[in-house]
């Protein structure tokens, strides 16, 4: 059994020496830098990603993180000497950074390289053995990981398992020492329930809706570019992408006009022909998104589709109501609904009436408005006058 083989390797202590961990990090860095063309080809196949997007959002991000780990791994793994109280004043007190054992990493399809490699390498840097289960939805990237990782990393301590629901279910029936999952809340609940059997600690990186509040104090061309950039990278298939906008009708009208100009500037007269806009990952996800184009307010920008390419143009919806279908789940695509509010207080009330935001975006030059919204709303993260960059 694979899990038992890795557990036997861990018990032999192979992964604990700092020298082994550093070697794996360096090998991972070599893997990314030496197979860049393969990575670009895989992500072009899975998501129609441009070379620039793949490099900026996956390759460079991963290499910088690995370099950062190499800079700090000795510090992170060193035994700590905490302050002592009167009761143990003459004792030797220390905190040791012991690895968990065998870790299951379940990657996501939207950033299939980054969200597989980084948790895997993080676990190995901490001295664990790892089984990586990449998403089968991004099949070309999963194949790349399956074929490439054994050429660079220690195969006694790191394995890649391919497959779909059946294989994932079988993995979750095994006893792991830690599980790291990135994906939907639906599957996250399944992972959590499976972990409960053995009281296995888990990290669940799930999605959610990320609202944007924008008022009339902003530099509208700049604000529109930053909101649209956060929405258009990976064609909206980003968990921290702006999900919906709250603003007055006056601000909405100015924003919509700016968005029309920016889309033409970025993608030309024919957006579909631009090499810089990715595509929706599968037919299932495409059909879900297309269904939002009807019965959810009015299309003010975009709305063009092509089922053969799974293409959806960047789209803005106006006259959207909080009860509309598009407002019930994370959109995860290039559709941006706008709900009208009269002021920041109404925006706060609406946001707080829903599930807590994954990220809260505030566009205002008024510091009092910024502080009011941040103080009154609890969210996973907050970014003021920009989008997505809080993740870098």
PDB file of N, CA and C in Angstrom, residues 266-311:
ATOM      1  N   UNK A 266      -7.261  46.520 -24.125  1.00  0.00           N
ATOM      2  CA  UNK A 266      -6.556  45.282 -23.777  1.00  0.00           C
ATOM      3  C   UNK A 266      -6.691  44.181 -24.820  1.00  0.00           C
ATOM      4  N   UNK A 267      -7.884  43.999 -25.341  1.00  0.00           N
ATOM      5  CA  UNK A 267      -8.165  42.825 -26.171  1.00  0.00           C
ATOM      6  C   UNK A 267      -8.508  43.136 -27.623  1.00  0.00           C
ATOM      7  N   UNK A 268      -8.582  44.414 -27.978  1.00  0.00           N
ATOM      8  CA  UNK A 268      -8.863  44.788 -29.358  1.00  0.00           C
ATOM      9  C   UNK A 268     -10.349  44.781 -29.674  1.00  0.00           C
ATOM     10  N   UNK A 269     -10.657  44.963 -30.959  1.00  0.00           N
ATOM     11  CA  UNK A 269     -12.049  45.032 -31.399  1.00  0.00           C
ATOM     12  C   UNK A 269     -12.759  43.690 -31.230  1.00  0.00           C
ATOM     13  N   UNK A 270     -12.024  42.606 -31.439  1.00  0.00           N
ATOM     14  CA  UNK A 270     -12.605  41.264 -31.325  1.00  0.00           C
ATOM     15  C   UNK A 270     -11.937  40.541 -30.150  1.00  0.00           C
ATOM     16  N   UNK A 271     -12.615  40.539 -29.025  1.00  0.00           N
ATOM     17  CA  UNK A 271     -12.027  39.960 -27.804  1.00  0.00           C
ATOM     18  C   UNK A 271     -11.721  38.478 -27.986  1.00  0.00           C
ATOM     19  N   UNK A 272     -12.579  37.789 -28.683  1.00  0.00           N
ATOM     20  CA  UNK A 272     -12.413  36.342 -28.855  1.00  0.00           C
ATOM     21  C   UNK A 272     -11.109  35.991 -29.565  1.00  0.00           C
ATOM     22  N   UNK A 273     -10.637  36.864 -30.428  1.00  0.00           N
ATOM     23  CA  UNK A 273      -9.413  36.590 -31.179  1.00  0.00           C
ATOM     24  C   UNK A 273      -8.154  36.958 -30.406  1.00  0.00           C
ATOM     25  N   UNK A 274      -8.311  37.599 -29.256  1.00  0.00           N
ATOM     26  CA  UNK A 274      -7.141  37.988 -28.474  1.00  0.00           C
ATOM     27  C   UNK A 274      -6.455  36.753 -27.890  1.00  0.00           C
ATOM     28  N   UNK A 275      -5.127  36.692 -27.960  1.00  0.00           N
ATOM     29  CA  UNK A 275      -4.402  35.569 -27.357  1.00  0.00           C
ATOM     30  C   UNK A 275      -4.252  35.692 -25.835  1.00  0.00           C
ATOM     31  N   UNK A 276      -4.727  36.810 -25.282  1.00  0.00           N
ATOM     32  CA  UNK A 276      -4.471  37.109 -23.873  1.00  0.00           C
ATOM     33  C   UNK A 276      -5.609  36.748 -22.931  1.00  0.00           C
ATOM     34  N   UNK A 277      -6.713  36.227 -23.468  1.00  0.00           N
ATOM     35  CA  UNK A 277      -7.843  35.861 -22.608  1.00  0.00           C
ATOM     36  C   UNK A 277      -7.981  34.340 -22.572  1.00  0.00           C
ATOM     37  N   UNK A 278      -7.956  33.796 -21.373  1.00  0.00           N
ATOM     38  CA  UNK A 278      -8.049  32.337 -21.213  1.00  0.00           C
ATOM     39  C   UNK A 278      -9.469  31.852 -21.526  1.00  0.00           C
ATOM     40  N   UNK A 279      -9.685  30.556 -21.362  1.00  0.00           N
ATOM     41  CA  UNK A 279     -10.982  29.958 -21.637  1.00  0.00           C
ATOM     42  C   UNK A 279     -11.485  29.219 -20.399  1.00  0.00           C
ATOM     43  N   UNK A 280     -12.782  28.930 -20.391  1.00  0.00           N
ATOM     44  CA  UNK A 280     -13.389  28.198 -19.289  1.00  0.00           C
ATOM     45  C   UNK A 280     -12.910  26.752 -19.339  1.00  0.00           C
ATOM     46  N   UNK A 281     -12.669  26.158 -18.192  1.00  0.00           N
ATOM     47  CA  UNK A 281     -11.961  24.883 -18.093  1.00  0.00           C
ATOM     48  C   UNK A 281     -12.710  23.707 -18.715  1.00  0.00           C
ATOM     49  N   UNK A 282     -14.035  23.604 -18.511  1.00  0.00           N
ATOM     50  CA  UNK A 282     -14.791  22.451 -19.030  1.00  0.00           C
ATOM     51  C   UNK A 282     -16.153  22.912 -19.545  1.00  0.00           C
ATOM     52  N   UNK A 283     -16.810  22.035 -20.298  1.00  0.00           N
ATOM     53  CA  UNK A 283     -18.159  22.327 -20.788  1.00  0.00           C
ATOM     54  C   UNK A 283     -19.139  22.538 -19.631  1.00  0.00           C
ATOM     55  N   UNK A 284     -18.984  21.757 -18.565  1.00  0.00           N
ATOM     56  CA  UNK A 284     -19.876  21.872 -17.415  1.00  0.00           C
ATOM     57  C   UNK A 284     -19.782  23.264 -16.795  1.00  0.00           C
ATOM     58  N   UNK A 285     -18.565  23.732 -16.585  1.00  0.00           N
ATOM     59  CA  UNK A 285     -18.381  25.060 -16.009  1.00  0.00           C
ATOM     60  C   UNK A 285     -18.861  26.142 -16.982  1.00  0.00           C
ATOM     61  N   UNK A 286     -18.629  25.918 -18.271  1.00  0.00           N
ATOM     62  CA  UNK A 286     -19.085  26.873 -19.286  1.00  0.00           C
ATOM     63  C   UNK A 286     -20.601  27.014 -19.257  1.00  0.00           C
ATOM     64  N   UNK A 287     -21.312  25.895 -19.251  1.00  0.00           N
ATOM     65  CA  UNK A 287     -22.773  25.935 -19.255  1.00  0.00           C
ATOM     66  C   UNK A 287     -23.315  26.603 -17.997  1.00  0.00           C
ATOM     67  N   UNK A 288     -22.683  26.365 -16.876  1.00  0.00           N
ATOM     68  CA  UNK A 288     -23.115  27.014 -15.629  1.00  0.00           C
ATOM     69  C   UNK A 288     -23.008  28.529 -15.752  1.00  0.00           C
ATOM     70  N   UNK A 289     -21.900  29.003 -16.306  1.00  0.00           N
ATOM     71  CA  UNK A 289     -21.691  30.440 -16.440  1.00  0.00           C
ATOM     72  C   UNK A 289     -22.631  31.059 -17.470  1.00  0.00           C
ATOM     73  N   UNK A 290     -22.840  30.375 -18.587  1.00  0.00           N
ATOM     74  CA  UNK A 290     -23.739  30.891 -19.621  1.00  0.00           C
ATOM     75  C   UNK A 290     -25.155  31.063 -19.072  1.00  0.00           C
ATOM     76  N   UNK A 291     -25.551  30.168 -18.171  1.00  0.00           N
ATOM     77  CA  UNK A 291     -26.895  30.267 -17.591  1.00  0.00           C
ATOM     78  C   UNK A 291     -27.093  31.566 -16.817  1.00  0.00           C
ATOM     79  N   UNK A 292     -25.993  32.166 -16.349  1.00  0.00           N
ATOM     80  CA  UNK A 292     -26.086  33.433 -15.609  1.00  0.00           C
ATOM     81  C   UNK A 292     -26.378  34.625 -16.513  1.00  0.00           C
ATOM     82  N   UNK A 293     -26.226  34.452 -17.815  1.00  0.00           N
ATOM     83  CA  UNK A 293     -26.418  35.570 -18.738  1.00  0.00           C
ATOM     84  C   UNK A 293     -27.889  35.881 -18.975  1.00  0.00           C
ATOM     85  N   UNK A 294     -28.771  35.038 -18.469  1.00  0.00           N
ATOM     86  CA  UNK A 294     -30.211  35.278 -18.571  1.00  0.00           C
ATOM     87  C   UNK A 294     -30.815  35.248 -17.168  1.00  0.00           C
ATOM     88  N   UNK A 295     -31.739  36.179 -16.916  1.00  0.00           N
ATOM     89  CA  UNK A 295     -32.441  36.181 -15.634  1.00  0.00           C
ATOM     90  C   UNK A 295     -31.649  36.755 -14.493  1.00  0.00           C
ATOM     91  N   UNK A 296     -30.598  37.488 -14.821  1.00  0.00           N
ATOM     92  CA  UNK A 296     -29.776  38.132 -13.793  1.00  0.00           C
ATOM     93  C   UNK A 296     -29.491  39.567 -14.209  1.00  0.00           C
ATOM     94  N   UNK A 297     -30.505  40.410 -14.134  1.00  0.00           N
ATOM     95  CA  UNK A 297     -30.332  41.792 -14.551  1.00  0.00           C
ATOM     96  C   UNK A 297     -30.208  41.925 -16.058  1.00  0.00           C
ATOM     97  N   UNK A 298     -29.421  42.911 -16.479  1.00  0.00           N
ATOM     98  CA  UNK A 298     -29.282  43.254 -17.893  1.00  0.00           C
ATOM     99  C   UNK A 298     -27.810  43.308 -18.265  1.00  0.00           C
ATOM    100  N   UNK A 299     -27.477  42.798 -19.449  1.00  0.00           N
ATOM    101  CA  UNK A 299     -26.089  42.835 -19.924  1.00  0.00           C
ATOM    102  C   UNK A 299     -25.760  44.242 -20.388  1.00  0.00           C
ATOM    103  N   UNK A 300     -24.761  44.857 -19.739  1.00  0.00           N
ATOM    104  CA  UNK A 300     -24.322  46.203 -20.111  1.00  0.00           C
ATOM    105  C   UNK A 300     -23.051  46.174 -20.949  1.00  0.00           C
ATOM    106  N   UNK A 301     -22.233  45.146 -20.742  1.00  0.00           N
ATOM    107  CA  UNK A 301     -20.989  44.970 -21.486  1.00  0.00           C
ATOM    108  C   UNK A 301     -20.814  43.487 -21.770  1.00  0.00           C
ATOM    109  N   UNK A 302     -20.372  43.148 -22.969  1.00  0.00           N
ATOM    110  CA  UNK A 302     -20.033  41.760 -23.293  1.00  0.00           C
ATOM    111  C   UNK A 302     -21.239  40.880 -23.517  1.00  0.00           C
ATOM    112  N   UNK A 303     -21.165  39.679 -22.941  1.00  0.00           N
ATOM    113  CA  UNK A 303     -22.241  38.711 -23.114  1.00  0.00           C
ATOM    114  C   UNK A 303     -22.050  37.781 -24.284  1.00  0.00           C
ATOM    115  N   UNK A 304     -20.900  37.869 -24.974  1.00  0.00           N
ATOM    116  CA  UNK A 304     -20.637  37.010 -26.138  1.00  0.00           C
ATOM    117  C   UNK A 304     -20.105  35.652 -25.685  1.00  0.00           C
ATOM    118  N   UNK A 305     -20.528  34.599 -26.396  1.00  0.00           N
ATOM    119  CA  UNK A 305     -20.120  33.239 -26.025  1.00  0.00           C
ATOM    120  C   UNK A 305     -19.819  32.403 -27.261  1.00  0.00           C
ATOM    121  N   UNK A 306     -19.045  31.350 -27.059  1.00  0.00           N
ATOM    122  CA  UNK A 306     -18.762  30.380 -28.113  1.00  0.00           C
ATOM    123  C   UNK A 306     -18.545  29.029 -27.451  1.00  0.00           C
ATOM    124  N   UNK A 307     -19.509  28.108 -27.557  1.00  0.00           N
ATOM    125  CA  UNK A 307     -19.402  26.830 -26.850  1.00  0.00           C
ATOM    126  C   UNK A 307     -18.262  25.943 -27.343  1.00  0.00           C
ATOM    127  N   UNK A 308     -17.879  26.087 -28.608  1.00  0.00           N
ATOM    128  CA  UNK A 308     -16.800  25.249 -29.150  1.00  0.00           C
ATOM    129  C   UNK A 308     -15.484  25.563 -28.452  1.00  0.00           C
ATOM    130  N   UNK A 309     -15.229  26.864 -28.243  1.00  0.00           N
ATOM    131  CA  UNK A 309     -13.994  27.287 -27.571  1.00  0.00           C
ATOM    132  C   UNK A 309     -14.163  27.423 -26.057  1.00  0.00           C
ATOM    133  N   UNK A 310     -15.399  27.274 -25.573  1.00  0.00           N
ATOM    134  CA  UNK A 310     -15.731  27.570 -24.168  1.00  0.00           C
ATOM    135  C   UNK A 310     -15.323  29.010 -23.841  1.00  0.00           C
ATOM    136  N   UNK A 311     -15.665  29.887 -24.776  1.00  0.00           N
ATOM    137  CA  UNK A 311     -15.328  31.310 -24.653  1.00  0.00           C
ATOM    138  C   UNK A 311     -16.511  32.098 -24.116  1.00  0.00           C
TER     139      UNK A 311
END
